[in-house]
XYZ file of C-alpha atoms in Angstrom:
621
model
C 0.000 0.000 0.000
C 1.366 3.293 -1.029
C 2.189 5.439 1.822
C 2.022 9.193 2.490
C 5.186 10.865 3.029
C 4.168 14.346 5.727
C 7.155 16.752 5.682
C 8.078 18.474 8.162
C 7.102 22.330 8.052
C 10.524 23.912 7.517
C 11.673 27.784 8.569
C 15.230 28.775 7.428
C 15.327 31.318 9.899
C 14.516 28.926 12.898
C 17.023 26.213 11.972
C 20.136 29.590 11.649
C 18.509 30.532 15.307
C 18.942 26.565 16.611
C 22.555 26.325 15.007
C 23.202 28.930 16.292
C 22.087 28.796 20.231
C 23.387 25.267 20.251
C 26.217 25.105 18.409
C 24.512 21.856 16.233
C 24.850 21.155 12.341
C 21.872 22.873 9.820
C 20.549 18.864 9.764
C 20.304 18.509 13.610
C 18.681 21.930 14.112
C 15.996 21.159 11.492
C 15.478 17.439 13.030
C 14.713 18.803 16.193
C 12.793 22.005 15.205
C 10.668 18.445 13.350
C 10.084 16.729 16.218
C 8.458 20.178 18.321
C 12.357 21.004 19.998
C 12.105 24.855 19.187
C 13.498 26.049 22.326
C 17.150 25.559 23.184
C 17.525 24.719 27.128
C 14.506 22.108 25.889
C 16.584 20.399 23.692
C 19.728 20.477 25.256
C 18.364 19.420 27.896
C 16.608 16.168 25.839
C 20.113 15.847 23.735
C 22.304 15.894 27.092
C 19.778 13.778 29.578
C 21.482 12.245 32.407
C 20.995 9.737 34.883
C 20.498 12.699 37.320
C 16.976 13.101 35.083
C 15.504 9.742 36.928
C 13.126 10.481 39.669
C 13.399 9.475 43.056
C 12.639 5.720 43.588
C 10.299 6.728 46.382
C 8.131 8.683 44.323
C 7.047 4.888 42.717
C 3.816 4.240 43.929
C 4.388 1.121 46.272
C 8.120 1.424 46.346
C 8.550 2.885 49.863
C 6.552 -0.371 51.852
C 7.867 -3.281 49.191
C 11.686 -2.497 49.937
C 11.055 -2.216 53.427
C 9.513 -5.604 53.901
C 11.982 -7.079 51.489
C 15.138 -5.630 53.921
C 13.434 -6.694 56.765
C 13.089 -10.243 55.319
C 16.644 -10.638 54.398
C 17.586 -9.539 58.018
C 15.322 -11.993 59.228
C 17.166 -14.813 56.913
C 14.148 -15.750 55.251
C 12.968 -17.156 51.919
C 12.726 -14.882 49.125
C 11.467 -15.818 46.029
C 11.342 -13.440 42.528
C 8.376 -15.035 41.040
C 8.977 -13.550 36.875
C 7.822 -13.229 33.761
C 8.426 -15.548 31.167
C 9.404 -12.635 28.389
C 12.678 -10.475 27.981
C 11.264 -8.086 30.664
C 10.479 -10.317 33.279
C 13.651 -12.424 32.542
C 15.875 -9.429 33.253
C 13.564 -8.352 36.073
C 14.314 -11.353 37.493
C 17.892 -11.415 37.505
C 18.391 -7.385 38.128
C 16.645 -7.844 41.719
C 18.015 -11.344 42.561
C 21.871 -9.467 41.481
C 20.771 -6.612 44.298
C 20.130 -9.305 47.114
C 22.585 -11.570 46.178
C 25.191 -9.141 46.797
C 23.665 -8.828 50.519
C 24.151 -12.361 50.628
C 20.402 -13.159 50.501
C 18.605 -16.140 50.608
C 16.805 -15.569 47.001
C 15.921 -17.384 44.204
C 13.386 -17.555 41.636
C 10.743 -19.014 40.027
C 9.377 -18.727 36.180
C 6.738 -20.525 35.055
C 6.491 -22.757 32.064
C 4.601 -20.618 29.764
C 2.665 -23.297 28.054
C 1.736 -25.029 30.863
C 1.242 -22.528 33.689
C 0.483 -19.422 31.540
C 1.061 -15.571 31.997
C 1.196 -14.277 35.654
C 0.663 -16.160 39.583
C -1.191 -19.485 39.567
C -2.464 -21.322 42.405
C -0.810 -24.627 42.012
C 2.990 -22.395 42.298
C 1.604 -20.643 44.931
C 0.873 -23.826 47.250
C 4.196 -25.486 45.684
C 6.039 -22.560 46.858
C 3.945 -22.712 50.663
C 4.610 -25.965 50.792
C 8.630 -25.556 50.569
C 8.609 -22.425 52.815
C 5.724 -21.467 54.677
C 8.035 -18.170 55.667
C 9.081 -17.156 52.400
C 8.631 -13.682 50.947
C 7.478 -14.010 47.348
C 7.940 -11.012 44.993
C 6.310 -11.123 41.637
C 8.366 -8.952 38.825
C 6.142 -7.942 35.750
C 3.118 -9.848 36.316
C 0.630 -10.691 38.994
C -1.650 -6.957 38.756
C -4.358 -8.821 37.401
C -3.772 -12.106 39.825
C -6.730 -11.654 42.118
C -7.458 -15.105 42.568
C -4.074 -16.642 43.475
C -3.555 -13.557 45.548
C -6.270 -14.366 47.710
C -4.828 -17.832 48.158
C -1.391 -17.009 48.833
C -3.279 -14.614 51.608
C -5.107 -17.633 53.045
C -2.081 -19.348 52.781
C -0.400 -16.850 55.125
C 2.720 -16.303 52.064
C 3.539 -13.538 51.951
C 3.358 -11.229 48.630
C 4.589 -8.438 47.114
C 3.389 -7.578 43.387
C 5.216 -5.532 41.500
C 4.254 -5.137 37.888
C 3.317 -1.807 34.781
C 0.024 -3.929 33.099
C -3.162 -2.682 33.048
C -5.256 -3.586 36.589
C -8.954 -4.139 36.149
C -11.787 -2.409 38.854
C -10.342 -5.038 41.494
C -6.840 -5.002 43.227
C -5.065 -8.248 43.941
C -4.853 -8.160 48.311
C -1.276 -8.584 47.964
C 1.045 -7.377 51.137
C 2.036 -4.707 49.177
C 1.592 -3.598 45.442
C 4.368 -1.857 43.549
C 2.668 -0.165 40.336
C 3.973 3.055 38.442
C 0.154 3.894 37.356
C -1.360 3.523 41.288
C -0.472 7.237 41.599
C -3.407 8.880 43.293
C -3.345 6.647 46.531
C 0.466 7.352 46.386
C 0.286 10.833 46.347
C -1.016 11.584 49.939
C 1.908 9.414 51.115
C 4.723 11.102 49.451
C 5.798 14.170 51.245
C 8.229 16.982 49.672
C 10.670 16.222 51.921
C 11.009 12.537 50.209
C 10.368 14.226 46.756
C 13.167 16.475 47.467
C 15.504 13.292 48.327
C 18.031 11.602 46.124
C 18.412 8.089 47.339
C 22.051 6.959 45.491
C 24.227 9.769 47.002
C 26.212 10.142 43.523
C 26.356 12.709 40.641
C 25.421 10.453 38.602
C 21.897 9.579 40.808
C 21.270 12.980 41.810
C 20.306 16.116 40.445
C 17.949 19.024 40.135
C 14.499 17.405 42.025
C 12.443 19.814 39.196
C 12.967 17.089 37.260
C 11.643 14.196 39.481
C 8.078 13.889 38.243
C 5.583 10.706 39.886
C 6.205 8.008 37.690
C 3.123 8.209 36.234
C 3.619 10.555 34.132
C 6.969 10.326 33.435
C 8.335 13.261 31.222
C 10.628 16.183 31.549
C 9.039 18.912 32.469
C 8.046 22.290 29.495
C 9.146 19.524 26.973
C 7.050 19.931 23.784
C 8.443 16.912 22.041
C 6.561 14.709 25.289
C 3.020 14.037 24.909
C 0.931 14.002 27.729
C 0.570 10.400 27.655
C 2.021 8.114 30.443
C 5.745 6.853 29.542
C 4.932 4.373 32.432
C 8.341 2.118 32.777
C 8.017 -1.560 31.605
C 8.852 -4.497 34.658
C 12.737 -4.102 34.298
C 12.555 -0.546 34.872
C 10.137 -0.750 37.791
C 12.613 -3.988 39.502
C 15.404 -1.188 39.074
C 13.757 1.065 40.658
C 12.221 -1.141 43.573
C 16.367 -2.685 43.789
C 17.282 1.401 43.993
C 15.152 1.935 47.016
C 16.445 -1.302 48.811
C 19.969 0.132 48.421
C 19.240 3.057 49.956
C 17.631 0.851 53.010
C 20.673 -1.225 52.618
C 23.382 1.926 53.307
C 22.374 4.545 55.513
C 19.356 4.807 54.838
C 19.330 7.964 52.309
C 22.441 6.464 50.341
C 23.354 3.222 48.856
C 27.295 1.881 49.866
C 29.781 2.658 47.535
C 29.640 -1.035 46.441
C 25.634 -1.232 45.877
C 25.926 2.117 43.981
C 28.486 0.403 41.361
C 25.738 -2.160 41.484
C 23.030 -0.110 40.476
C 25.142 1.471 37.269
C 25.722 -1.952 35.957
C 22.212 -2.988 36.586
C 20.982 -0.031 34.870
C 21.866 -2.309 31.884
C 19.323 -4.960 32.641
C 16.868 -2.416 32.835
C 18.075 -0.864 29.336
C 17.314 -4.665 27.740
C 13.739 -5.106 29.497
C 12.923 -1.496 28.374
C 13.693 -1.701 24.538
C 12.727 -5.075 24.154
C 9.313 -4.845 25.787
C 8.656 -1.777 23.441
C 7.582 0.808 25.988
C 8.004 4.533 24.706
C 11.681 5.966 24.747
C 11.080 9.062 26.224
C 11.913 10.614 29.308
C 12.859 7.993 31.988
C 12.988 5.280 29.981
C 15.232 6.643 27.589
C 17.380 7.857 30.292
C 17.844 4.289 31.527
C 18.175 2.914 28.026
C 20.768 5.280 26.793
C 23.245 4.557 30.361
C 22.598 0.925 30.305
C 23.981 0.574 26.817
C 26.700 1.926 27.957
C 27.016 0.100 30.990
C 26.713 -3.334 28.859
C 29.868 -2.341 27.350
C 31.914 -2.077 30.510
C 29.996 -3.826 32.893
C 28.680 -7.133 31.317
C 28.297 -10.275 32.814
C 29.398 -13.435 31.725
C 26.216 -14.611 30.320
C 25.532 -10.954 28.305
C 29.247 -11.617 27.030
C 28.409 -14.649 25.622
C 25.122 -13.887 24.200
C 26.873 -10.691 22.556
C 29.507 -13.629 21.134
C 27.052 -15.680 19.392
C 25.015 -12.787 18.274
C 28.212 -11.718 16.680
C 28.017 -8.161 18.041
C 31.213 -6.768 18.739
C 32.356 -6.463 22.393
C 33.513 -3.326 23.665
C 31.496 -0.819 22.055
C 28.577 1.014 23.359
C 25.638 -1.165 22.388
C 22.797 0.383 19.706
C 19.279 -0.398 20.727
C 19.084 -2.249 17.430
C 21.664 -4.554 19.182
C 19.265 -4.934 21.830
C 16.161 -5.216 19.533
C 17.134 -7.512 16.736
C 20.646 -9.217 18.750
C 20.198 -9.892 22.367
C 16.363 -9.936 23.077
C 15.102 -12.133 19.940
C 17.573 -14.745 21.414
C 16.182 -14.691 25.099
C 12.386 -14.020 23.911
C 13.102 -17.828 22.011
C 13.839 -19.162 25.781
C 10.615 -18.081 26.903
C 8.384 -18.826 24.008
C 9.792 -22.364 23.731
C 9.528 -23.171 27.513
C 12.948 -22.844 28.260
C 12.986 -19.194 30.155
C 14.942 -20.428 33.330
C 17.685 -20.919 31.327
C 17.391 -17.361 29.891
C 17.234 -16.257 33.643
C 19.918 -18.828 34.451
C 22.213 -17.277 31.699
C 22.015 -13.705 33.102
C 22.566 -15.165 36.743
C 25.754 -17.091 36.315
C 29.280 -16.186 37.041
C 30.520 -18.904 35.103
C 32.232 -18.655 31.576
C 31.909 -21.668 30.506
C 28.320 -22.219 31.493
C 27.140 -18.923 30.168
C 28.257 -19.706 26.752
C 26.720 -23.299 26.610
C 23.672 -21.645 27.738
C 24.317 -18.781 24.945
C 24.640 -21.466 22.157
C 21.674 -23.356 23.307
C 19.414 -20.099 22.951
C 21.213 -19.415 19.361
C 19.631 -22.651 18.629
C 16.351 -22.335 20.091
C 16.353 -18.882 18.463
C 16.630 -20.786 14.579
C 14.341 -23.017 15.525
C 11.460 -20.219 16.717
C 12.472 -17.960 13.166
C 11.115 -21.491 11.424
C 8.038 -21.751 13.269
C 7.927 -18.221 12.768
C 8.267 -18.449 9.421
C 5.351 -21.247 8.757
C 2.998 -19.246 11.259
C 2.565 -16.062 9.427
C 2.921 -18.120 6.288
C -0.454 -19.859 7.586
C -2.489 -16.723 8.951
C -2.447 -15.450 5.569
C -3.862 -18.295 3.819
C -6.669 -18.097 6.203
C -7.470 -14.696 5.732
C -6.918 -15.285 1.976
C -9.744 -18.188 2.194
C -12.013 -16.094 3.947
C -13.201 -13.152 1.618
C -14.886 -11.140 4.326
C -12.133 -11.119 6.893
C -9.999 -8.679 4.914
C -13.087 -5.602 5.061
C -13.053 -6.430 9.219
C -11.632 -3.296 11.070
C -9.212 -6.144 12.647
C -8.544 -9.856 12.616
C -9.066 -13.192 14.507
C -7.234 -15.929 13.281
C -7.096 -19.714 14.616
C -5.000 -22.807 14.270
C -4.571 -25.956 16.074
C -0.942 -26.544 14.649
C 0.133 -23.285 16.121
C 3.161 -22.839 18.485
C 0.828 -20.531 21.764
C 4.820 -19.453 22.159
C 5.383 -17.891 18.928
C 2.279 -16.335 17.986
C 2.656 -13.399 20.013
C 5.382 -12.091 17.417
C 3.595 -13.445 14.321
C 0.531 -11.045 15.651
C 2.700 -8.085 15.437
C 3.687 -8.988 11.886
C 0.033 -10.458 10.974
C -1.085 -6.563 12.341
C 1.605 -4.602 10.413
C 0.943 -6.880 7.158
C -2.721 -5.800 7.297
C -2.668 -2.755 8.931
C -5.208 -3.942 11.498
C -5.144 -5.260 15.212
C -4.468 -8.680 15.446
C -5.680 -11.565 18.006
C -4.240 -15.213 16.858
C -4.942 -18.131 18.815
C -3.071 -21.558 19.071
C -5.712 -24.219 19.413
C -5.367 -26.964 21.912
C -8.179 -30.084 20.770
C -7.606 -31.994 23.760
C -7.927 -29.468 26.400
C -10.496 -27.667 24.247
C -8.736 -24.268 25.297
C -7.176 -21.657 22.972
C -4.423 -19.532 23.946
C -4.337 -16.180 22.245
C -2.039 -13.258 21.946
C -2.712 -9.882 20.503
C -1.154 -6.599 19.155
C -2.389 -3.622 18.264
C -2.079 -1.073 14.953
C -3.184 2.579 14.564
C -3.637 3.359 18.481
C -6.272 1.007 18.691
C -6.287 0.228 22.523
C -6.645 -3.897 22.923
C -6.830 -4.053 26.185
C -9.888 -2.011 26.499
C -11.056 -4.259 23.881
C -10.627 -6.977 25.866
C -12.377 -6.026 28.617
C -15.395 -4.972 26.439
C -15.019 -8.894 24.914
C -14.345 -10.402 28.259
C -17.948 -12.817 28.349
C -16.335 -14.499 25.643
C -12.646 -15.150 27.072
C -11.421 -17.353 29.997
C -9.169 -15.101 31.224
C -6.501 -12.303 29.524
C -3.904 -9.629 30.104
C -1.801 -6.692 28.842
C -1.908 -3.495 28.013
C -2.865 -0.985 25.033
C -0.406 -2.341 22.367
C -0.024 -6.409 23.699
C -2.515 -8.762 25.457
C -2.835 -12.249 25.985
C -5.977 -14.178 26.444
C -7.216 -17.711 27.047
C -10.680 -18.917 25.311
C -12.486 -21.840 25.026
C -12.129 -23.651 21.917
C -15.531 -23.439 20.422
C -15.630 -19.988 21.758
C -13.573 -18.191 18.708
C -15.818 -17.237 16.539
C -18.204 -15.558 19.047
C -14.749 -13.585 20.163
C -14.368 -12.876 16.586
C -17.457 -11.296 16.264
C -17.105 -9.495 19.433
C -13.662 -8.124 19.019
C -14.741 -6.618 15.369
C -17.740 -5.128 16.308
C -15.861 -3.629 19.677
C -13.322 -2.317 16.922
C -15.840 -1.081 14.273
C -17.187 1.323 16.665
C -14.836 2.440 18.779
C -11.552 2.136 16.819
C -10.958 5.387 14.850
C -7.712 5.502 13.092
C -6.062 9.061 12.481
C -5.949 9.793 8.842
C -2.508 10.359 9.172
C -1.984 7.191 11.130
C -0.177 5.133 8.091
C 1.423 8.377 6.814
C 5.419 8.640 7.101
C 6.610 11.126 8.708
C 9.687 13.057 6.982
C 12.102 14.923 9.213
C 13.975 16.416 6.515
C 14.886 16.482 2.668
C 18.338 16.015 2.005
C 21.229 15.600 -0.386
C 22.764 11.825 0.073
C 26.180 13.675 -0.315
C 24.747 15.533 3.160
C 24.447 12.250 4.568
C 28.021 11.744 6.102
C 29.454 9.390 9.049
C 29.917 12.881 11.280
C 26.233 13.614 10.605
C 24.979 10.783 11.336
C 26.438 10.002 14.462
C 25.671 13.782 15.667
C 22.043 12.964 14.534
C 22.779 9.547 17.151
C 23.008 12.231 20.138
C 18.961 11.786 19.765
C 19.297 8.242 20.343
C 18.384 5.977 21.450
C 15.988 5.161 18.738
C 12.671 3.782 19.098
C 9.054 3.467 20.239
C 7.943 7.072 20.193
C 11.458 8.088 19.200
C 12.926 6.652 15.969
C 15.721 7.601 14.043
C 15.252 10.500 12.073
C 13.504 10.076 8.340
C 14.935 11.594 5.370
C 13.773 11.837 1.960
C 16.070 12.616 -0.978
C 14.803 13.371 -4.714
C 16.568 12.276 -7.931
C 18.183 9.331 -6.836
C 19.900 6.540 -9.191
C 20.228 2.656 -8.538
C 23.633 2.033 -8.927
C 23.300 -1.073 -9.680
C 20.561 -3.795 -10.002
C 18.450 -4.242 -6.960
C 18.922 -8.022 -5.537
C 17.121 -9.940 -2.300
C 19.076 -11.359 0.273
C 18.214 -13.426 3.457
C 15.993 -17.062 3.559
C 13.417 -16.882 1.508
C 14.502 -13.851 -0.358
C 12.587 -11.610 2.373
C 14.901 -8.692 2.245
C 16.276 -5.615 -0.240
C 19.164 -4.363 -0.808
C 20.135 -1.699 -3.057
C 22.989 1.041 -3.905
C 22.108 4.493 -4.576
C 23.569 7.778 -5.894
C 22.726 10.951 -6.469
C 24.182 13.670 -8.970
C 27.365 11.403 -9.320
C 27.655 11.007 -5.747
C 29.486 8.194 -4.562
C 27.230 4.809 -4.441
C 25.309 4.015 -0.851
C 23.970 0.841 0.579
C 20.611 0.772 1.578
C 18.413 -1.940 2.680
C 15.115 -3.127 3.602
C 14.129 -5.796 5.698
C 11.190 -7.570 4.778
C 10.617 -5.844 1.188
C 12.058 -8.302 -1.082
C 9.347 -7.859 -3.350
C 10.516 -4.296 -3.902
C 13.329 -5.676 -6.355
C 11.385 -6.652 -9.335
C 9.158 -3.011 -9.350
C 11.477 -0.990 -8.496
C 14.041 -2.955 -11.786
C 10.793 -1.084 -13.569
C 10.809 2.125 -12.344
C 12.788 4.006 -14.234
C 16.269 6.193 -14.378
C 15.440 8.336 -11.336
C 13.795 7.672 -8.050
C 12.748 9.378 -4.547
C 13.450 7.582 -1.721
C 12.722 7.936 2.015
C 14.943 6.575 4.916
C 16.807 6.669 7.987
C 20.550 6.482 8.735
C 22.839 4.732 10.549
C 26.796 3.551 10.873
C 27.940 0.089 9.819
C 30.847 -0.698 11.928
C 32.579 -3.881 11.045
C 35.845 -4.664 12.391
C 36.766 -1.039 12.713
C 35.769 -0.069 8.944
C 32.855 2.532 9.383
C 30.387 3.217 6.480
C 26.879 5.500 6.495
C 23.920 2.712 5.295
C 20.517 3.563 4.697
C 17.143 1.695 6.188
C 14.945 2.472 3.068
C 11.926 3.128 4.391
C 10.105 3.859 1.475
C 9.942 4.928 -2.559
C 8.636 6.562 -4.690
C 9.138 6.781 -9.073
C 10.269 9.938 -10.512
């Protein structure tokens, strides 16, 4: 489908003006006038954000009452048990707050459940397993459990004791947990939190302190005046919430204000756990949680661990370089996410836990493997869910889709929705179908703001149970039950999902010259970084442009583009796209000149550093 490129309004005057107050190239001045940056201490302030930006951990709702019961435990030389997630986030969740009390020399370890056969969240069999083993233990869940109301009630029967701390949408009813830790419970927080504690900085370094003006409630995380912030929630995903909740305990830890010297080296290097959990569970980068992404890439340079060392190895990302959140997106997180989806996420956990070389790179290889096998599944998944909508006429006019299988993999689909929804440009629910125990499991995504959760709770007769959030949900239905859902979920959508008209339009930053596109632009343009959800690379768009040479696929299945491209006798660029292989033969057809749109980025391969483009888009003539 043809797309609509929006430029940009552009004011020669205001770009001079930005050069000129921040002493930035004609490019960066007109990218950030783009992207609502017009006033210079705003944008400096966005370009040089520091880890003296994050708020307080005591302004997170919850915070305050979960460390204090989780020092007082490990005092008390009880149990304590991180109860996770099976996904990237709750994997590195996990092991950031089992790192903190380890250190303390803790009695802590975890437990992960096996996503096919226990599901998403608490359930009451692990709840009386883990009674059963230690009445006294103190179980903390990390990114699930807000919608556990059952098996919260039981582990209160029970007398266990439980602290929930999770960023998922929470329906009218509250699990009666000892203690909930949640970044969007902010109104019952805010008669607890004093200015004395908002005033506070809890590390006791540069580095964790600052200016309190900018230490805004978590629930609306932004920097203050900033016009490129909406006023949308950038609530943190489970990661950055566990980093926050291991932050306090520090502070509890030391002297009560500041962590020890060693807990605050700690909290640096665990800032790139947190950086992994944020980009892969694609929360917004903006404000806070680009703060913590843009340090812990960093960090994961210097401050690795054995297993991130050998994950980087058989990613083949090079070691000693500050880490792109591509690296994190399409390297490290596709390889852990296979753990979880195939039932293996202890391992994942296991591989971020261990001190031990050699372990950590059998574990690494294993997940390389796992990883293969999950693209193939993948693969035959998506291959599937567009036959069926193929086969079924109607289904392509729905406002969104519902699509069934019983050969499905419930551990894959959840990515295959996100590329079933893009493909289409329409929400997305699939379901894995399970004949014997009559039970589907389900996982959605979302496409043009459409909010699934809310649909889900409109559609919620027809479901077993489900969870999520606005962009991702999962759900479990009975198996007869689909096509009631279906009819549900599409009529839900048909009236209350209103796309913007702009909604499939791409946005254009700029229109430039390719010879303007050099490595010392680019990687000033990277001081924006990092790049993505609610904050991707810039977009460029440059007229006139000449294939240098025939366009040719690459990658299984010829699924990918690649190109070279000049302009006015310009020296030839790479550019690729991933996933347009069918580009090749039309674009063999277009004629001697082009447009193209896309965004930039450095190649660095074994020291050798060339500017490639991620071709976005094109247009003839």
């Amino acid at each position: 489908m043809a797309r609509n490129w929006r430029f940009s309004p552009y004011d020669e005057a205001e770009v001079r003006r930005l050069c000129r107050e921040l002493q930035v190239s004609p490019l960066m001045s007109q990218v950030l006038l783009a992207r609502g940056l017009c006033v210079a201490a705003e944008a400096d302030r966005f370009l040089n954000a520091t880890l003296r930006d994050l708020c307080d951990p005591e302004l997170l709702p919850g915070v305050s009452e979960a460390a204090d019961r989780i020092v007082a435990a490990l005092r008390a030389g009880r149990r304590i048990t991180i109860y996770g997630d099976y996904d990237v986030d709750g994997m590195t969740a996990t092991s950031l707050l089992w790192h903190c009390l380890k250190l303390e020399h803790a009695q802590v370890d975890y437990y992960i459940p096996q996503r096919l056969e226990e599901g998403y969240g608490l359930n009451c069999d692990a709840i009386r397993q883990l009674h059963e083993e230690d009445p006294r233990r103190l179980v903390v869940t990390v990114d699930c459990g807000i919608a556990s109301v059952k098996e919260a009630a039981l582990a209160r029967e029970l007398g266990l004791e439980l602290i929930i701390t999770d960023h998922h949408n929470f329906g009218a009813t509250l699990p009666e947990a000892a203690c909930i830790v949640h970044p969007a419970l902010r109104e019952s927080h805010e008669s607890r939190v004093t200015s004395d504690e908002s005033a506070e900085c809890g590390v006791g370094s540069a580095e964790f302190s600052g200016d309190s003006a900018f230490r805004t409630p978590h629930s609306e995380l932004r920097i203050p005046n900033s016009s490129l912030v909406t006023r949308n929630s950038s609530l943190p995903c489970g990661a950055g919430v566990a980093f926050k909740l291991a932050w306090a305990i520090c502070k509890r830890l030391g002297d009560g204000k500041n962590a020890s010297p060693r807990m605050r080296e700690f909290l640096k290097s665990a800032v790139g756990l947190a950086a992994i959990g944020t980009v892969a569970d694609v929360v917004p980068l903006r404000d806070e949680n680009r703060v913590i992404v843009r340090y812990g890439l960093a960090a994961l340079a210097t401050n690795a661990g054995q297993g991130l060392k050998a994950l980087l190895r058989v990613a083949r990302i090079e070691e000693d370089r500050v880490l792109q959140a591509e690296d994190v997106a399409f390297g490290i997180a596709p390889r852990l996410n296979a753990a979880g989806r195939l039932g293996q996420a202890r391992l994942a956990v296991e591989l971020l836990t261990t001190d031990k070389p050699d372990r950590a790179l059998a574990l690494a290889q294993y997940l390389e493997e796992l990883n293969r096998n999950r693209q193939t599944v993948e693969r035959k998944i998506f291959k599937q869910a567009k036959e069926l909508v193929a086969a079924q006429e109607r289904w392509a006019n729905d406002p969104a889709l519902v699509l069934a299988h019983p050969e499905w993999h419930a551990g894959v689909i959840g990515i295959v929705a996100n590329r079933v929804a893009e493909h289409f440009e329409k929400p997305a629910v699939l379901i894995a179908l399970d004949a014997q125990k009559r039970l589907g499991q389900g996982s959605g995504r979302s496409f043009g703001g459409f909010d699934l959760h809310a649909a889900l709770c409109a559609c919620a007769e027809h479901l077993a149970s489900f969870g999520g959030h606005r962009a991702a949900a999962g759900l479990r239905i009975a198996g007869d039950g689909v096509d009631h859902f279906r009819e549900a979920f599409c009529a839900y959508a048909t009236q209350f999902h209103r796309p913007a008209q702009d909604a499939g339009d791409l946005r254009i930053d700029a229109e430039v010259r390719l010879a303007d596109v050099t490595a010392p632009a680019v990687k000033e343009l990277d001081r924006l970084g990092p790049f993505g959800h609610e904050n991707p690379r810039p977009v460029f768009v440059s007229t006139g442009v000449e294939l240098a040479e025939p366009p040719r696929t690459m990658g299984e299945g010829d699924r990918h583009l690649q190109i070279r491209v000049r302009q006015n006798g310009s020296a030839p660029v790479r550019a690729i796209a991933f996933g347009k292989g069918e580009w090749a033969e039309e674009l063999q057809q277009a004629g001697p000149r082009i447009a193209i749109s896309f965004a930039a980025n450095i190649n660095a391969f074994r020291g050798f550093e060339r500017v490639e483009l991620q071709l976005k888009d094109w247009q003839p003539g």
